[in-house]
Amino acid sequence: MRQPAIFISHGGGPCFWVDGPMARAFDGLKAYLGELLASLPERPRAILIVSGHWEEKRITLGAAKAPGMIFDYYGFPEHTYRLSYPAPGAPELAEQARGLLASHGVDVALDTTRGFDHGVFVPMLIVDPGATIPVLTLSLRGDLDPAFHIGVGAALAPLRDEGVLILGSGNSFHNLRTFFDGEAKAAAGFDAWLSEAVTKPSAEERNALLAQWSAAPFARACHPREEHLLPLMVVAGAAGVDAGRRVFRDAIMGKAISGFAFG
């Protein structure tokens, strides 16, 4: 059955494994991620995940058979550096995805050594704690061009009809300097614009708005740098004509955080 394309928040660092107020702030997100597989039409044969924590000069697919761990966060308790997510990679799917991208004129590479960064393993430990579903990782291109990344998603859309869940892992709000300041106006304003843009009935209008996201109200206050928003562009491109809907919303540390699904 055809799988959806979904944009999720992956939280903040290893947020689900720390104590105190920070952990409790992410309880709603943890509950949502824990039910994500149950919301799908059937269990996916693989998950293609694009993380806001991997950028390359050209689009790159992680083709390792058994990806390791990349602990790309700092200052957290020692036990959070012993987390393990031993899901199998998907090198054959990587070759198929490379072919789709190349046929659309996308310059693409394979990386046979890349492991799972925390934009991958943090949410996936909640989504599929048994680590049984093969995972294919996809990088962003370092110029972070939104229209280009929408095109990347469009090229990969056929995989949805082959049982592959396309998952964008980032955050709808990502300004670490203001995350704990208690101010809510900017995040709420941008979240309202983003939700309206994503849920436009016309895919053409939706993608045109997303390509110009930096002109939205409070855009740069919420994303001084857009690497955590770009996975949404890939997902929106993979959506094709499917309408978007908001499937998650919470106020985390006072900041509006949303997730979206297509199909």
PDB file of C-alpha atoms in Angstrom:
ATOM      1  CA  MET A   1       0.000   0.000   0.000  1.00  0.00           C
ATOM      2  CA  ARG A   2       1.116   3.554  -0.673  1.00  0.00           C
ATOM      3  CA  GLN A   3       2.964   5.095   2.244  1.00  0.00           C
ATOM      4  CA  PRO A   4       2.601   8.740   3.278  1.00  0.00           C
ATOM      5  CA  ALA A   5       5.319  11.361   3.470  1.00  0.00           C
ATOM      6  CA  ILE A   6       5.667  12.843   6.962  1.00  0.00           C
ATOM      7  CA  PHE A   7       7.588  15.710   8.527  1.00  0.00           C
ATOM      8  CA  ILE A   8       8.398  15.272  12.230  1.00  0.00           C
ATOM      9  CA  SER A   9      10.232  17.115  14.957  1.00  0.00           C
ATOM     10  CA  HIS A  10      13.114  15.100  16.371  1.00  0.00           C
ATOM     11  CA  GLY A  11      13.106  17.091  19.607  1.00  0.00           C
ATOM     12  CA  GLY A  12      16.273  18.522  21.094  1.00  0.00           C
ATOM     13  CA  GLY A  13      19.387  16.377  21.454  1.00  0.00           C
ATOM     14  CA  PRO A  14      18.657  13.122  23.304  1.00  0.00           C
ATOM     15  CA  CYS A  15      15.618  14.784  24.896  1.00  0.00           C
ATOM     16  CA  PHE A  16      13.734  11.554  25.622  1.00  0.00           C
ATOM     17  CA  TRP A  17      16.558  10.174  27.789  1.00  0.00           C
ATOM     18  CA  VAL A  18      17.291  13.094  30.102  1.00  0.00           C
ATOM     19  CA  ASP A  19      15.721  13.886  33.462  1.00  0.00           C
ATOM     20  CA  GLY A  20      13.945  16.982  34.698  1.00  0.00           C
ATOM     21  CA  PRO A  21      11.791  19.629  33.024  1.00  0.00           C
ATOM     22  CA  MET A  22      13.350  19.170  29.590  1.00  0.00           C
ATOM     23  CA  ALA A  23      12.296  15.541  29.418  1.00  0.00           C
ATOM     24  CA  ARG A  24       8.726  16.333  30.482  1.00  0.00           C
ATOM     25  CA  ALA A  25       8.480  19.087  27.873  1.00  0.00           C
ATOM     26  CA  PHE A  26       8.846  16.479  25.137  1.00  0.00           C
ATOM     27  CA  ASP A  27       6.288  13.993  26.498  1.00  0.00           C
ATOM     28  CA  GLY A  28       3.704  14.928  23.870  1.00  0.00           C
ATOM     29  CA  LEU A  29       6.180  14.493  21.028  1.00  0.00           C
ATOM     30  CA  LYS A  30       7.319  11.160  22.414  1.00  0.00           C
ATOM     31  CA  ALA A  31       3.721   9.935  22.562  1.00  0.00           C
ATOM     32  CA  TYR A  32       3.099  11.021  18.961  1.00  0.00           C
ATOM     33  CA  LEU A  33       6.235   9.334  17.647  1.00  0.00           C
ATOM     34  CA  GLY A  34       5.390   6.190  19.561  1.00  0.00           C
ATOM     35  CA  GLU A  35       2.095   5.901  17.663  1.00  0.00           C
ATOM     36  CA  LEU A  36       3.415   6.852  14.239  1.00  0.00           C
ATOM     37  CA  LEU A  37       3.724   3.326  12.850  1.00  0.00           C
ATOM     38  CA  ALA A  38       0.194   2.512  13.970  1.00  0.00           C
ATOM     39  CA  SER A  39      -1.091   5.466  11.943  1.00  0.00           C
ATOM     40  CA  LEU A  40       0.292   4.087   8.657  1.00  0.00           C
ATOM     41  CA  PRO A  41      -1.724   2.036   6.161  1.00  0.00           C
ATOM     42  CA  GLU A  42       0.647  -0.855   6.802  1.00  0.00           C
ATOM     43  CA  ARG A  43       4.102  -1.422   8.221  1.00  0.00           C
ATOM     44  CA  PRO A  44       6.626   0.081   5.772  1.00  0.00           C
ATOM     45  CA  ARG A  45       9.201  -2.164   4.139  1.00  0.00           C
ATOM     46  CA  ALA A  46      11.769   0.606   4.638  1.00  0.00           C
ATOM     47  CA  ILE A  47      12.033   4.199   5.833  1.00  0.00           C
ATOM     48  CA  LEU A  48      13.847   6.879   3.875  1.00  0.00           C
ATOM     49  CA  ILE A  49      14.719   9.631   6.325  1.00  0.00           C
ATOM     50  CA  VAL A  50      16.218  13.023   5.559  1.00  0.00           C
ATOM     51  CA  SER A  51      17.788  14.606   8.633  1.00  0.00           C
ATOM     52  CA  GLY A  52      18.477  18.250   9.309  1.00  0.00           C
ATOM     53  CA  HIS A  53      21.843  17.109  10.691  1.00  0.00           C
ATOM     54  CA  TRP A  54      23.415  15.906   7.447  1.00  0.00           C
ATOM     55  CA  GLU A  55      24.573  18.272   4.709  1.00  0.00           C
ATOM     56  CA  GLU A  56      26.818  17.553   1.737  1.00  0.00           C
ATOM     57  CA  LYS A  57      27.937  19.462  -1.367  1.00  0.00           C
ATOM     58  CA  ARG A  58      25.608  17.221  -3.361  1.00  0.00           C
ATOM     59  CA  ILE A  59      22.697  15.041  -2.353  1.00  0.00           C
ATOM     60  CA  THR A  60      24.081  11.893  -0.757  1.00  0.00           C
ATOM     61  CA  LEU A  61      22.446   8.615   0.231  1.00  0.00           C
ATOM     62  CA  GLY A  62      23.671   6.586   3.198  1.00  0.00           C
ATOM     63  CA  ALA A  63      24.338   3.143   1.746  1.00  0.00           C
ATOM     64  CA  ALA A  64      25.934   1.355   4.701  1.00  0.00           C
ATOM     65  CA  LYS A  65      24.643  -2.162   5.357  1.00  0.00           C
ATOM     66  CA  ALA A  66      24.893  -1.738   9.133  1.00  0.00           C
ATOM     67  CA  PRO A  67      25.081   1.981   9.980  1.00  0.00           C
ATOM     68  CA  GLY A  68      26.834   2.971  13.191  1.00  0.00           C
ATOM     69  CA  MET A  69      26.055   5.814  15.584  1.00  0.00           C
ATOM     70  CA  ILE A  70      26.936   9.498  15.239  1.00  0.00           C
ATOM     71  CA  PHE A  71      26.557  11.309  18.577  1.00  0.00           C
ATOM     72  CA  ASP A  72      26.375  14.830  17.199  1.00  0.00           C
ATOM     73  CA  TYR A  73      25.167  16.529  20.372  1.00  0.00           C
ATOM     74  CA  TYR A  74      27.177  17.953  23.241  1.00  0.00           C
ATOM     75  CA  GLY A  75      26.937  18.437  26.991  1.00  0.00           C
ATOM     76  CA  PHE A  76      24.380  15.744  27.786  1.00  0.00           C
ATOM     77  CA  PRO A  77      24.606  12.968  30.425  1.00  0.00           C
ATOM     78  CA  GLU A  78      27.064  10.188  29.750  1.00  0.00           C
ATOM     79  CA  HIS A  79      24.384   7.522  29.318  1.00  0.00           C
ATOM     80  CA  THR A  80      22.989   9.341  26.272  1.00  0.00           C
ATOM     81  CA  TYR A  81      26.244   8.542  24.461  1.00  0.00           C
ATOM     82  CA  ARG A  82      25.590   4.824  24.900  1.00  0.00           C
ATOM     83  CA  LEU A  83      22.292   4.764  23.005  1.00  0.00           C
ATOM     84  CA  SER A  84      22.182   2.206  20.210  1.00  0.00           C
ATOM     85  CA  TYR A  85      19.967   1.917  17.160  1.00  0.00           C
ATOM     86  CA  PRO A  86      21.017  -1.211  15.235  1.00  0.00           C
ATOM     87  CA  ALA A  87      18.496  -0.983  12.378  1.00  0.00           C
ATOM     88  CA  PRO A  88      19.744  -2.410   9.094  1.00  0.00           C
ATOM     89  CA  GLY A  89      20.667  -0.086   6.293  1.00  0.00           C
ATOM     90  CA  ALA A  90      19.138  -0.356   2.836  1.00  0.00           C
ATOM     91  CA  PRO A  91      21.927  -0.342   0.225  1.00  0.00           C
ATOM     92  CA  GLU A  92      19.722  -1.802  -2.526  1.00  0.00           C
ATOM     93  CA  LEU A  93      17.124   0.887  -1.902  1.00  0.00           C
ATOM     94  CA  ALA A  94      19.936   3.456  -1.968  1.00  0.00           C
ATOM     95  CA  GLU A  95      20.822   2.331  -5.487  1.00  0.00           C
ATOM     96  CA  GLN A  96      17.183   2.580  -6.538  1.00  0.00           C
ATOM     97  CA  ALA A  97      16.866   6.056  -5.024  1.00  0.00           C
ATOM     98  CA  ARG A  98      20.090   7.122  -6.730  1.00  0.00           C
ATOM     99  CA  GLY A  99      18.621   6.059 -10.053  1.00  0.00           C
ATOM    100  CA  LEU A 100      15.442   8.033  -9.476  1.00  0.00           C
ATOM    101  CA  LEU A 101      17.369  11.149  -8.509  1.00  0.00           C
ATOM    102  CA  ALA A 102      19.798  10.860 -11.413  1.00  0.00           C
ATOM    103  CA  SER A 103      16.904  10.461 -13.855  1.00  0.00           C
ATOM    104  CA  HIS A 104      15.645  13.849 -12.645  1.00  0.00           C
ATOM    105  CA  GLY A 105      19.018  15.488 -13.174  1.00  0.00           C
ATOM    106  CA  VAL A 106      20.042  15.499  -9.517  1.00  0.00           C
ATOM    107  CA  ASP A 107      23.774  15.128  -8.878  1.00  0.00           C
ATOM    108  CA  VAL A 108      23.833  12.335  -6.287  1.00  0.00           C
ATOM    109  CA  ALA A 109      26.405  10.254  -4.420  1.00  0.00           C
ATOM    110  CA  LEU A 110      26.473   7.227  -2.134  1.00  0.00           C
ATOM    111  CA  ASP A 111      28.215   7.083   1.247  1.00  0.00           C
ATOM    112  CA  THR A 112      28.853   3.511   2.377  1.00  0.00           C
ATOM    113  CA  THR A 113      30.201   4.484   5.822  1.00  0.00           C
ATOM    114  CA  ARG A 114      27.722   7.080   7.115  1.00  0.00           C
ATOM    115  CA  GLY A 115      26.015   6.195  10.410  1.00  0.00           C
ATOM    116  CA  PHE A 116      22.826   7.426  12.056  1.00  0.00           C
ATOM    117  CA  ASP A 117      23.026  10.991  13.370  1.00  0.00           C
ATOM    118  CA  HIS A 118      20.704  12.059  16.168  1.00  0.00           C
ATOM    119  CA  GLY A 119      18.172  13.439  13.705  1.00  0.00           C
ATOM    120  CA  VAL A 120      17.731   9.791  12.734  1.00  0.00           C
ATOM    121  CA  PHE A 121      18.284   7.652  15.812  1.00  0.00           C
ATOM    122  CA  VAL A 122      16.545   9.862  18.386  1.00  0.00           C
ATOM    123  CA  PRO A 123      13.110   9.741  16.740  1.00  0.00           C
ATOM    124  CA  MET A 124      13.560   6.229  15.347  1.00  0.00           C
ATOM    125  CA  LEU A 125      14.256   4.781  18.792  1.00  0.00           C
ATOM    126  CA  ILE A 126      10.711   5.881  19.634  1.00  0.00           C
ATOM    127  CA  VAL A 127       9.093   5.140  16.254  1.00  0.00           C
ATOM    128  CA  ASP A 128      10.549   1.631  15.874  1.00  0.00           C
ATOM    129  CA  PRO A 129      12.298   0.712  19.128  1.00  0.00           C
ATOM    130  CA  GLY A 130      12.931  -2.816  17.903  1.00  0.00           C
ATOM    131  CA  ALA A 131      15.008  -1.385  15.034  1.00  0.00           C
ATOM    132  CA  THR A 132      13.531  -3.912  12.620  1.00  0.00           C
ATOM    133  CA  ILE A 133      12.688  -1.641   9.657  1.00  0.00           C
ATOM    134  CA  PRO A 134      15.573  -0.907   7.254  1.00  0.00           C
ATOM    135  CA  VAL A 135      16.539   2.777   7.205  1.00  0.00           C
ATOM    136  CA  LEU A 136      17.957   4.718   4.274  1.00  0.00           C
ATOM    137  CA  THR A 137      19.360   8.146   5.116  1.00  0.00           C
ATOM    138  CA  LEU A 138      19.405  11.122   2.766  1.00  0.00           C
ATOM    139  CA  SER A 139      21.466  14.287   3.095  1.00  0.00           C
ATOM    140  CA  LEU A 140      20.513  17.868   2.390  1.00  0.00           C
ATOM    141  CA  ARG A 141      22.489  19.796  -0.202  1.00  0.00           C
ATOM    142  CA  GLY A 142      24.577  22.428   1.507  1.00  0.00           C
ATOM    143  CA  ASP A 143      23.136  25.423  -0.334  1.00  0.00           C
ATOM    144  CA  LEU A 144      19.776  24.674   1.357  1.00  0.00           C
ATOM    145  CA  ASP A 145      17.807  25.807  -1.683  1.00  0.00           C
ATOM    146  CA  PRO A 146      14.136  25.087  -0.861  1.00  0.00           C
ATOM    147  CA  ALA A 147      12.888  24.691  -4.442  1.00  0.00           C
ATOM    148  CA  PHE A 148      15.710  22.255  -5.211  1.00  0.00           C
ATOM    149  CA  HIS A 149      14.819  20.118  -2.192  1.00  0.00           C
ATOM    150  CA  ILE A 150      11.155  20.074  -3.199  1.00  0.00           C
ATOM    151  CA  GLY A 151      12.395  18.674  -6.511  1.00  0.00           C
ATOM    152  CA  VAL A 152      14.449  16.030  -4.694  1.00  0.00           C
ATOM    153  CA  GLY A 153      11.310  14.865  -2.920  1.00  0.00           C
ATOM    154  CA  ALA A 154       9.364  14.773  -6.178  1.00  0.00           C
ATOM    155  CA  ALA A 155      12.021  12.536  -7.717  1.00  0.00           C
ATOM    156  CA  LEU A 156      11.759  10.108  -4.806  1.00  0.00           C
ATOM    157  CA  ALA A 157       7.944  10.050  -4.689  1.00  0.00           C
ATOM    158  CA  PRO A 158       7.595   6.719  -6.575  1.00  0.00           C
ATOM    159  CA  LEU A 159       9.154   4.923  -3.601  1.00  0.00           C
ATOM    160  CA  ARG A 160       5.975   5.604  -1.639  1.00  0.00           C
ATOM    161  CA  ASP A 161       4.141   3.175  -3.930  1.00  0.00           C
ATOM    162  CA  GLU A 162       6.676   0.497  -3.065  1.00  0.00           C
ATOM    163  CA  GLY A 163       6.083   0.543   0.676  1.00  0.00           C
ATOM    164  CA  VAL A 164       8.722   3.136   1.589  1.00  0.00           C
ATOM    165  CA  LEU A 165       7.827   5.742   4.202  1.00  0.00           C
ATOM    166  CA  ILE A 166       9.484   9.085   3.421  1.00  0.00           C
ATOM    167  CA  LEU A 167      10.246  10.867   6.671  1.00  0.00           C
ATOM    168  CA  GLY A 168      11.608  14.371   7.124  1.00  0.00           C
ATOM    169  CA  SER A 169      13.297  14.842  10.494  1.00  0.00           C
ATOM    170  CA  GLY A 170      13.852  18.417  11.587  1.00  0.00           C
ATOM    171  CA  ASN A 171      11.911  21.026  13.548  1.00  0.00           C
ATOM    172  CA  SER A 172       9.279  23.576  12.575  1.00  0.00           C
ATOM    173  CA  PHE A 173      11.001  25.944  15.031  1.00  0.00           C
ATOM    174  CA  HIS A 174      14.773  25.926  15.426  1.00  0.00           C
ATOM    175  CA  ASN A 175      16.406  28.908  17.081  1.00  0.00           C
ATOM    176  CA  LEU A 176      18.487  27.614  19.968  1.00  0.00           C
ATOM    177  CA  ARG A 177      19.321  31.128  21.174  1.00  0.00           C
ATOM    178  CA  THR A 178      15.668  31.913  21.917  1.00  0.00           C
ATOM    179  CA  PHE A 179      14.298  28.444  22.671  1.00  0.00           C
ATOM    180  CA  PHE A 180      14.295  28.983  26.437  1.00  0.00           C
ATOM    181  CA  ASP A 181      13.454  32.701  26.584  1.00  0.00           C
ATOM    182  CA  GLY A 182       9.721  32.233  27.225  1.00  0.00           C
ATOM    183  CA  GLU A 183       8.668  34.407  24.255  1.00  0.00           C
ATOM    184  CA  ALA A 184       5.989  32.738  22.159  1.00  0.00           C
ATOM    185  CA  LYS A 185       4.868  35.282  19.543  1.00  0.00           C
ATOM    186  CA  ALA A 186       7.403  34.547  16.800  1.00  0.00           C
ATOM    187  CA  ALA A 187       7.016  30.772  16.961  1.00  0.00           C
ATOM    188  CA  ALA A 188       3.220  31.009  17.020  1.00  0.00           C
ATOM    189  CA  GLY A 189       3.168  33.414  14.082  1.00  0.00           C
ATOM    190  CA  PHE A 190       5.461  31.344  11.912  1.00  0.00           C
ATOM    191  CA  ASP A 191       3.680  28.134  12.874  1.00  0.00           C
ATOM    192  CA  ALA A 192       0.350  29.622  11.788  1.00  0.00           C
ATOM    193  CA  TRP A 193       1.807  30.620   8.421  1.00  0.00           C
ATOM    194  CA  LEU A 194       3.506  27.262   7.941  1.00  0.00           C
ATOM    195  CA  SER A 195       0.365  25.299   8.776  1.00  0.00           C
ATOM    196  CA  GLU A 196      -1.680  27.367   6.332  1.00  0.00           C
ATOM    197  CA  ALA A 197       0.917  26.944   3.591  1.00  0.00           C
ATOM    198  CA  VAL A 198       1.271  23.179   4.044  1.00  0.00           C
ATOM    199  CA  THR A 199      -2.483  22.578   4.042  1.00  0.00           C
ATOM    200  CA  LYS A 200      -3.238  24.512   0.851  1.00  0.00           C
ATOM    201  CA  PRO A 201      -5.444  22.298  -1.350  1.00  0.00           C
ATOM    202  CA  SER A 202      -3.284  23.063  -4.377  1.00  0.00           C
ATOM    203  CA  ALA A 203       0.113  21.355  -4.316  1.00  0.00           C
ATOM    204  CA  GLU A 204       1.421  23.948  -6.757  1.00  0.00           C
ATOM    205  CA  GLU A 205       0.446  26.807  -4.433  1.00  0.00           C
ATOM    206  CA  ARG A 206       1.778  24.947  -1.389  1.00  0.00           C
ATOM    207  CA  ASN A 207       5.160  24.335  -2.932  1.00  0.00           C
ATOM    208  CA  ALA A 208       5.417  27.881  -4.242  1.00  0.00           C
ATOM    209  CA  LEU A 209       4.835  29.205  -0.721  1.00  0.00           C
ATOM    210  CA  LEU A 210       7.326  26.785   0.818  1.00  0.00           C
ATOM    211  CA  ALA A 211       9.937  27.754  -1.767  1.00  0.00           C
ATOM    212  CA  GLN A 212       9.578  31.342  -0.505  1.00  0.00           C
ATOM    213  CA  TRP A 213       9.347  30.440   3.185  1.00  0.00           C
ATOM    214  CA  SER A 214      11.893  33.073   4.244  1.00  0.00           C
ATOM    215  CA  ALA A 215       9.374  35.819   3.341  1.00  0.00           C
ATOM    216  CA  ALA A 216       6.896  34.467   5.899  1.00  0.00           C
ATOM    217  CA  PRO A 217       6.170  36.311   9.157  1.00  0.00           C
ATOM    218  CA  PHE A 218       8.881  35.649  11.773  1.00  0.00           C
ATOM    219  CA  ALA A 219      10.675  33.272   9.400  1.00  0.00           C
ATOM    220  CA  ARG A 220      14.246  34.170  10.362  1.00  0.00           C
ATOM    221  CA  ALA A 221      13.355  34.593  14.013  1.00  0.00           C
ATOM    222  CA  CYS A 222      12.380  30.921  13.986  1.00  0.00           C
ATOM    223  CA  HIS A 223      15.022  29.651  11.569  1.00  0.00           C
ATOM    224  CA  PRO A 224      18.198  31.765  11.555  1.00  0.00           C
ATOM    225  CA  ARG A 225      19.526  28.918   9.424  1.00  0.00           C
ATOM    226  CA  GLU A 226      17.032  26.655   7.689  1.00  0.00           C
ATOM    227  CA  GLU A 227      18.599  23.195   7.831  1.00  0.00           C
ATOM    228  CA  HIS A 228      15.908  21.968  10.230  1.00  0.00           C
ATOM    229  CA  LEU A 229      13.103  23.187   7.968  1.00  0.00           C
ATOM    230  CA  LEU A 230      14.472  21.788   4.686  1.00  0.00           C
ATOM    231  CA  PRO A 231      13.397  18.178   5.415  1.00  0.00           C
ATOM    232  CA  LEU A 232       9.835  19.504   5.119  1.00  0.00           C
ATOM    233  CA  MET A 233      10.593  20.623   1.564  1.00  0.00           C
ATOM    234  CA  VAL A 234      11.702  17.117   0.599  1.00  0.00           C
ATOM    235  CA  VAL A 235       8.550  15.684   2.154  1.00  0.00           C
ATOM    236  CA  ALA A 236       6.310  18.228   0.404  1.00  0.00           C
ATOM    237  CA  GLY A 237       7.919  17.362  -2.913  1.00  0.00           C
ATOM    238  CA  ALA A 238       7.400  13.651  -2.295  1.00  0.00           C
ATOM    239  CA  ALA A 239       3.738  14.374  -1.532  1.00  0.00           C
ATOM    240  CA  GLY A 240       2.909  15.012  -5.174  1.00  0.00           C
ATOM    241  CA  VAL A 241      -0.694  16.192  -5.340  1.00  0.00           C
ATOM    242  CA  ASP A 242      -1.558  14.785  -1.905  1.00  0.00           C
ATOM    243  CA  ALA A 243      -2.928  17.418   0.440  1.00  0.00           C
ATOM    244  CA  GLY A 244      -1.036  18.180   3.615  1.00  0.00           C
ATOM    245  CA  ARG A 245      -2.486  18.106   7.103  1.00  0.00           C
ATOM    246  CA  ARG A 246      -1.126  18.970  10.506  1.00  0.00           C
ATOM    247  CA  VAL A 247      -0.835  15.783  12.550  1.00  0.00           C
ATOM    248  CA  PHE A 248       1.079  17.090  15.560  1.00  0.00           C
ATOM    249  CA  ARG A 249       1.171  20.338  17.479  1.00  0.00           C
ATOM    250  CA  ASP A 250       2.534  21.168  20.899  1.00  0.00           C
ATOM    251  CA  ALA A 251       4.056  24.073  22.763  1.00  0.00           C
ATOM    252  CA  ILE A 252       7.528  22.926  23.807  1.00  0.00           C
ATOM    253  CA  MET A 253       9.293  25.382  26.083  1.00  0.00           C
ATOM    254  CA  GLY A 254       6.557  27.795  25.005  1.00  0.00           C
ATOM    255  CA  LYS A 255       7.401  27.426  21.306  1.00  0.00           C
ATOM    256  CA  ALA A 256       4.799  26.146  18.843  1.00  0.00           C
ATOM    257  CA  ILE A 257       6.055  22.943  17.198  1.00  0.00           C
ATOM    258  CA  SER A 258       4.115  21.201  14.425  1.00  0.00           C
ATOM    259  CA  GLY A 259       4.354  18.058  12.326  1.00  0.00           C
ATOM    260  CA  PHE A 260       2.723  17.415   8.963  1.00  0.00           C
ATOM    261  CA  ALA A 261       1.681  14.440   6.858  1.00  0.00           C
ATOM    262  CA  PHE A 262       0.756  14.012   3.210  1.00  0.00           C
ATOM    263  CA  GLY A 263      -1.215  11.050   1.944  1.00  0.00           C
TER     264      GLY A 263
END
